[in-house]
Amino acid sequence: MREEYFWILYENKEFDKLQRAFDNGLTFEFDIEDAILQASYADDYSLMYFLWKNGAKAETPYIEKIFEKFKVGELQYKNKESFFIREDNIKDLSKKNIVASLDIIKVFYSITKKIEEEQDREIEIEIQFEPFLYQGQKTIWEVNFVGVVNLKIEKKIFSSQGYFFKEGDVESSSVYIKSVHSPVDLRWIKIDKERSTIELEILFDFEYEKTGLKNQPLKLKEALDIYN
């Protein structure tokens, strides 16, 4: 099967034809692992589930996490286009230190390619957290940081010391707790390309809008799924 035809069938949600191709041992004229990677970049659970069911291998830590959720039934298939998370598997953080108890789904970063040697480049960091319950309310957090880095900053990011951001280097992100807005600031970053890991220090400013919670820092070290 040609790659273009595979994607046409998928776009039209013709899973029966795709399934017959797998069942009949049809040869694919492209690397099926590329399809699972594309699905993971787009958080396309439908395609990830279909390929997992047909024996696709997890190519990144994020895909491993999603495949494990399929396996244990944490992510359940609703129809051809949607999934839902079993509510009984969502942690209740009402009586816990929220930030310290967060589970991470995925950390993504990208730096735009250089056009000229001295040109500043844009950096983007995205962190997706597992849903949780807080005082009976299902809460879903995703934070995104976007900023501009020059060659000097970029070298520090990839050094053993990492880089402490100055005010204005990166735009703050935000989350909502109890329907109240709380800024989230990126303080420090280190990326190790050899080990494919990223380390971050961020601060959840819960005192900004008087949520009743103290500000909470988060230090994390995660395997990278996408880097350049």
Short mmCIF file of C-alpha atoms in Angstrom, two decimals:
data_model
loop_
_atom_site.label_atom_id
_atom_site.label_comp_id
_atom_site.label_asym_id
_atom_site.label_seq_id
_atom_site.Cartn_x
_atom_site.Cartn_y
_atom_site.Cartn_z
CA MET A 1 0.00 0.00 0.00
CA ARG A 2 1.31 3.41 -0.96
CA GLU A 3 1.65 6.02 1.77
CA GLU A 4 -0.73 8.44 0.00
CA TYR A 5 -3.46 5.77 -0.12
CA PHE A 6 -2.96 4.92 3.56
CA TRP A 7 -3.55 8.54 4.54
CA ILE A 8 -6.56 8.88 2.21
CA LEU A 9 -8.19 5.88 3.88
CA TYR A 10 -7.38 7.25 7.30
CA GLU A 11 -8.69 10.75 6.50
CA ASN A 12 -11.96 9.13 5.37
CA LYS A 13 -12.02 6.97 8.54
CA GLU A 14 -12.11 3.81 6.43
CA PHE A 15 -10.61 1.68 9.18
CA ASP A 16 -12.20 -1.50 7.81
CA LYS A 17 -10.12 -1.24 4.62
CA LEU A 18 -7.01 -0.45 6.60
CA GLN A 19 -7.68 -3.39 8.89
CA ARG A 20 -8.03 -5.74 5.93
CA ALA A 21 -4.65 -4.55 4.70
CA PHE A 22 -3.07 -5.57 8.01
CA ASP A 23 -5.04 -8.83 8.24
CA ASN A 24 -4.01 -9.85 4.72
CA GLY A 25 -0.35 -9.05 5.34
CA LEU A 26 -0.28 -6.33 2.70
CA THR A 27 3.12 -4.75 2.17
CA PHE A 28 3.32 -1.06 3.06
CA GLU A 29 5.56 1.00 0.78
CA PHE A 30 6.59 3.25 3.67
CA ASP A 31 7.74 2.87 7.27
CA ILE A 32 4.63 2.34 9.39
CA GLU A 33 6.60 3.65 12.38
CA ASP A 34 6.55 7.07 10.67
CA ALA A 35 2.75 6.98 10.86
CA ILE A 36 2.78 6.30 14.60
CA LEU A 37 5.23 9.16 15.10
CA GLN A 38 3.01 11.55 13.13
CA ALA A 39 0.01 10.41 15.16
CA SER A 40 1.89 11.08 18.40
CA TYR A 41 2.94 14.57 17.31
CA ALA A 42 -0.72 15.40 16.68
CA ASP A 43 -1.98 13.55 19.83
CA ASP A 44 -4.15 11.53 17.44
CA TYR A 45 -5.34 8.76 19.76
CA SER A 46 -7.55 7.15 17.10
CA LEU A 47 -4.64 6.40 14.78
CA MET A 48 -2.35 5.52 17.69
CA TYR A 49 -4.93 3.04 18.97
CA PHE A 50 -5.44 1.49 15.54
CA LEU A 51 -1.70 1.03 14.98
CA TRP A 52 -1.14 -0.23 18.55
CA LYS A 53 -3.88 -2.81 18.04
CA ASN A 54 -2.03 -3.95 14.91
CA GLY A 55 1.31 -4.39 16.62
CA ALA A 56 3.04 -1.03 16.14
CA LYS A 57 6.05 -0.47 18.37
CA ALA A 58 6.42 2.55 20.64
CA GLU A 59 9.12 4.79 19.19
CA THR A 60 9.24 7.42 21.95
CA PRO A 61 8.58 7.63 25.74
CA TYR A 62 5.31 9.48 25.07
CA ILE A 63 4.03 6.73 22.76
CA GLU A 64 5.03 4.16 25.40
CA LYS A 65 2.84 5.97 27.95
CA ILE A 66 -0.14 6.10 25.59
CA PHE A 67 0.23 2.43 24.59
CA GLU A 68 0.32 1.48 28.27
CA LYS A 69 -2.91 3.44 28.83
CA PHE A 70 -4.54 1.48 25.98
CA LYS A 71 -3.29 -1.77 27.48
CA VAL A 72 -4.68 -1.21 30.98
CA GLY A 73 -7.86 0.48 29.78
CA GLU A 74 -7.06 3.93 31.13
CA LEU A 75 -7.74 5.44 27.72
CA GLN A 76 -10.90 3.84 26.39
CA TYR A 77 -12.08 3.82 22.79
CA LYS A 78 -15.43 5.56 22.40
CA ASN A 79 -15.80 5.73 18.63
CA LYS A 80 -13.67 6.23 15.54
CA GLU A 81 -12.80 9.77 16.48
CA SER A 82 -12.65 10.05 20.26
CA PHE A 83 -11.38 8.52 23.47
CA PHE A 84 -12.21 9.14 27.07
CA ILE A 85 -10.22 8.76 30.27
CA ARG A 86 -11.72 6.51 32.90
CA GLU A 87 -12.73 8.79 35.76
CA ASP A 88 -11.81 6.21 38.41
CA ASN A 89 -8.19 6.43 37.26
CA ILE A 90 -7.91 10.20 37.75
CA LYS A 91 -5.98 11.15 40.90
CA ASP A 92 -7.63 13.41 43.47
CA LEU A 93 -5.12 16.09 44.52
CA SER A 94 -7.49 18.08 46.75
CA LYS A 95 -5.52 17.26 49.90
CA LYS A 96 -2.06 17.09 48.39
CA ASN A 97 0.67 19.42 47.20
CA ILE A 98 -0.72 19.76 43.70
CA VAL A 99 2.47 20.52 41.79
CA ALA A 100 4.56 17.88 43.55
CA SER A 101 1.88 15.28 42.77
CA LEU A 102 1.49 16.08 39.06
CA ASP A 103 2.16 13.35 36.50
CA ILE A 104 3.56 14.37 33.13
CA ILE A 105 2.30 13.03 29.82
CA LYS A 106 4.72 14.71 27.43
CA VAL A 107 7.45 17.36 27.23
CA PHE A 108 8.09 18.89 23.82
CA TYR A 109 10.60 21.50 22.72
CA SER A 110 11.56 23.08 19.44
CA ILE A 111 13.99 25.74 18.31
CA THR A 112 13.49 27.32 14.90
CA LYS A 113 16.24 26.72 12.39
CA LYS A 114 18.87 29.35 11.75
CA ILE A 115 18.56 31.43 8.62
CA GLU A 116 21.64 33.51 9.36
CA GLU A 117 24.41 32.66 11.82
CA GLU A 118 23.79 35.59 14.18
CA GLN A 119 20.01 35.57 13.94
CA ASP A 120 17.98 35.03 17.12
CA ARG A 121 15.82 31.92 17.16
CA GLU A 122 12.46 31.13 18.72
CA ILE A 123 12.25 28.46 21.40
CA GLU A 124 9.02 26.75 22.43
CA ILE A 125 8.47 24.44 25.41
CA GLU A 126 5.23 22.52 25.91
CA ILE A 127 4.36 20.38 28.94
CA GLN A 128 1.22 18.25 29.11
CA PHE A 129 0.08 17.01 32.52
CA GLU A 130 -2.18 14.11 33.41
CA PRO A 131 -5.74 15.21 34.33
CA PHE A 132 -6.51 15.36 38.05
CA LEU A 133 -9.38 16.14 40.38
CA TYR A 134 -9.34 19.16 42.67
CA GLN A 135 -12.26 19.72 45.03
CA GLY A 136 -14.47 17.63 42.80
CA GLN A 137 -13.50 19.43 39.59
CA LYS A 138 -11.68 17.65 36.75
CA THR A 139 -8.65 19.74 35.87
CA ILE A 140 -6.50 19.51 32.74
CA TRP A 141 -3.27 21.51 32.52
CA GLU A 142 -0.98 22.22 29.60
CA VAL A 143 1.64 24.95 29.74
CA ASN A 144 3.46 26.53 26.80
CA PHE A 145 6.46 28.82 26.94
CA VAL A 146 7.67 30.79 23.92
CA GLY A 147 10.72 33.03 23.80
CA VAL A 148 13.65 34.20 21.73
CA VAL A 149 17.19 32.90 22.23
CA ASN A 150 20.47 34.01 20.75
CA LEU A 151 23.51 31.83 20.08
CA LYS A 152 24.98 32.51 23.54
CA ILE A 153 21.79 31.47 25.36
CA GLU A 154 21.36 28.45 23.12
CA LYS A 155 24.85 27.18 23.97
CA LYS A 156 24.07 27.49 27.69
CA ILE A 157 20.79 25.59 27.28
CA PHE A 158 22.76 22.65 25.85
CA SER A 159 25.61 22.94 28.37
CA SER A 160 25.98 20.98 31.62
CA GLN A 161 24.93 24.08 33.63
CA GLY A 162 21.81 24.91 31.65
CA TYR A 163 20.39 28.42 31.47
CA PHE A 164 18.52 30.57 34.00
CA PHE A 165 16.02 32.74 32.16
CA LYS A 166 15.91 36.47 32.85
CA GLU A 167 12.67 38.40 33.03
CA GLY A 168 11.32 38.92 29.52
CA ASP A 169 13.29 36.07 27.93
CA VAL A 170 10.23 33.81 27.79
CA GLU A 171 6.53 34.59 27.93
CA SER A 172 4.73 33.26 31.01
CA SER A 173 2.15 30.54 30.60
CA SER A 174 -0.85 29.97 32.89
CA VAL A 175 -3.17 27.41 34.43
CA TYR A 176 -6.53 27.58 36.15
CA ILE A 177 -7.26 26.19 39.61
CA LYS A 178 -10.76 26.54 41.03
CA SER A 179 -11.52 28.68 37.93
CA VAL A 180 -8.84 31.19 39.03
CA HIS A 181 -6.00 32.20 36.68
CA SER A 182 -2.46 31.48 37.88
CA PRO A 183 0.69 32.42 35.93
CA VAL A 184 3.40 29.81 35.36
CA ASP A 185 7.00 30.95 34.81
CA LEU A 186 9.89 29.05 33.26
CA ARG A 187 12.99 29.66 35.40
CA TRP A 188 15.70 27.27 34.16
CA ILE A 189 16.29 24.77 31.37
CA LYS A 190 18.92 22.21 30.42
CA ILE A 191 18.76 19.92 27.39
CA ASP A 192 21.03 16.91 26.95
CA LYS A 193 20.86 15.77 23.34
CA GLU A 194 23.10 12.75 23.92
CA ARG A 195 20.79 11.31 26.59
CA SER A 196 17.65 12.82 25.00
CA THR A 197 16.57 14.41 28.28
CA ILE A 198 15.26 17.82 29.26
CA GLU A 199 15.38 19.36 32.74
CA LEU A 200 13.22 22.33 33.74
CA GLU A 201 12.45 24.49 36.75
CA ILE A 202 9.09 26.26 36.65
CA LEU A 203 7.06 28.22 39.19
CA PHE A 204 3.29 28.07 39.63
CA ASP A 205 2.26 31.51 40.94
CA PHE A 206 -0.90 30.60 42.83
CA GLU A 207 -0.68 33.75 44.98
CA TYR A 208 -1.10 36.06 41.96
CA GLU A 209 -4.91 35.88 42.00
CA LYS A 210 -5.28 34.74 45.63
CA THR A 211 -6.28 31.13 45.07
CA GLY A 212 -5.61 30.37 48.73
CA LEU A 213 -2.61 28.26 47.74
CA LYS A 214 1.07 29.07 48.18
CA ASN A 215 3.33 29.42 45.15
CA GLN A 216 4.74 26.02 44.20
CA PRO A 217 7.94 25.30 42.23
CA LEU A 218 8.40 22.24 40.06
CA LYS A 219 11.67 20.63 39.02
CA LEU A 220 11.43 17.92 36.41
CA LYS A 221 13.63 15.73 34.28
CA GLU A 222 11.97 13.96 31.40
CA ALA A 223 12.88 11.96 28.33
CA LEU A 224 12.49 13.97 25.16
CA ASP A 225 10.10 12.92 22.44
CA ILE A 226 10.94 15.60 19.86
CA TYR A 227 14.05 17.70 19.56
CA ASN A 228 16.07 19.40 16.87
#
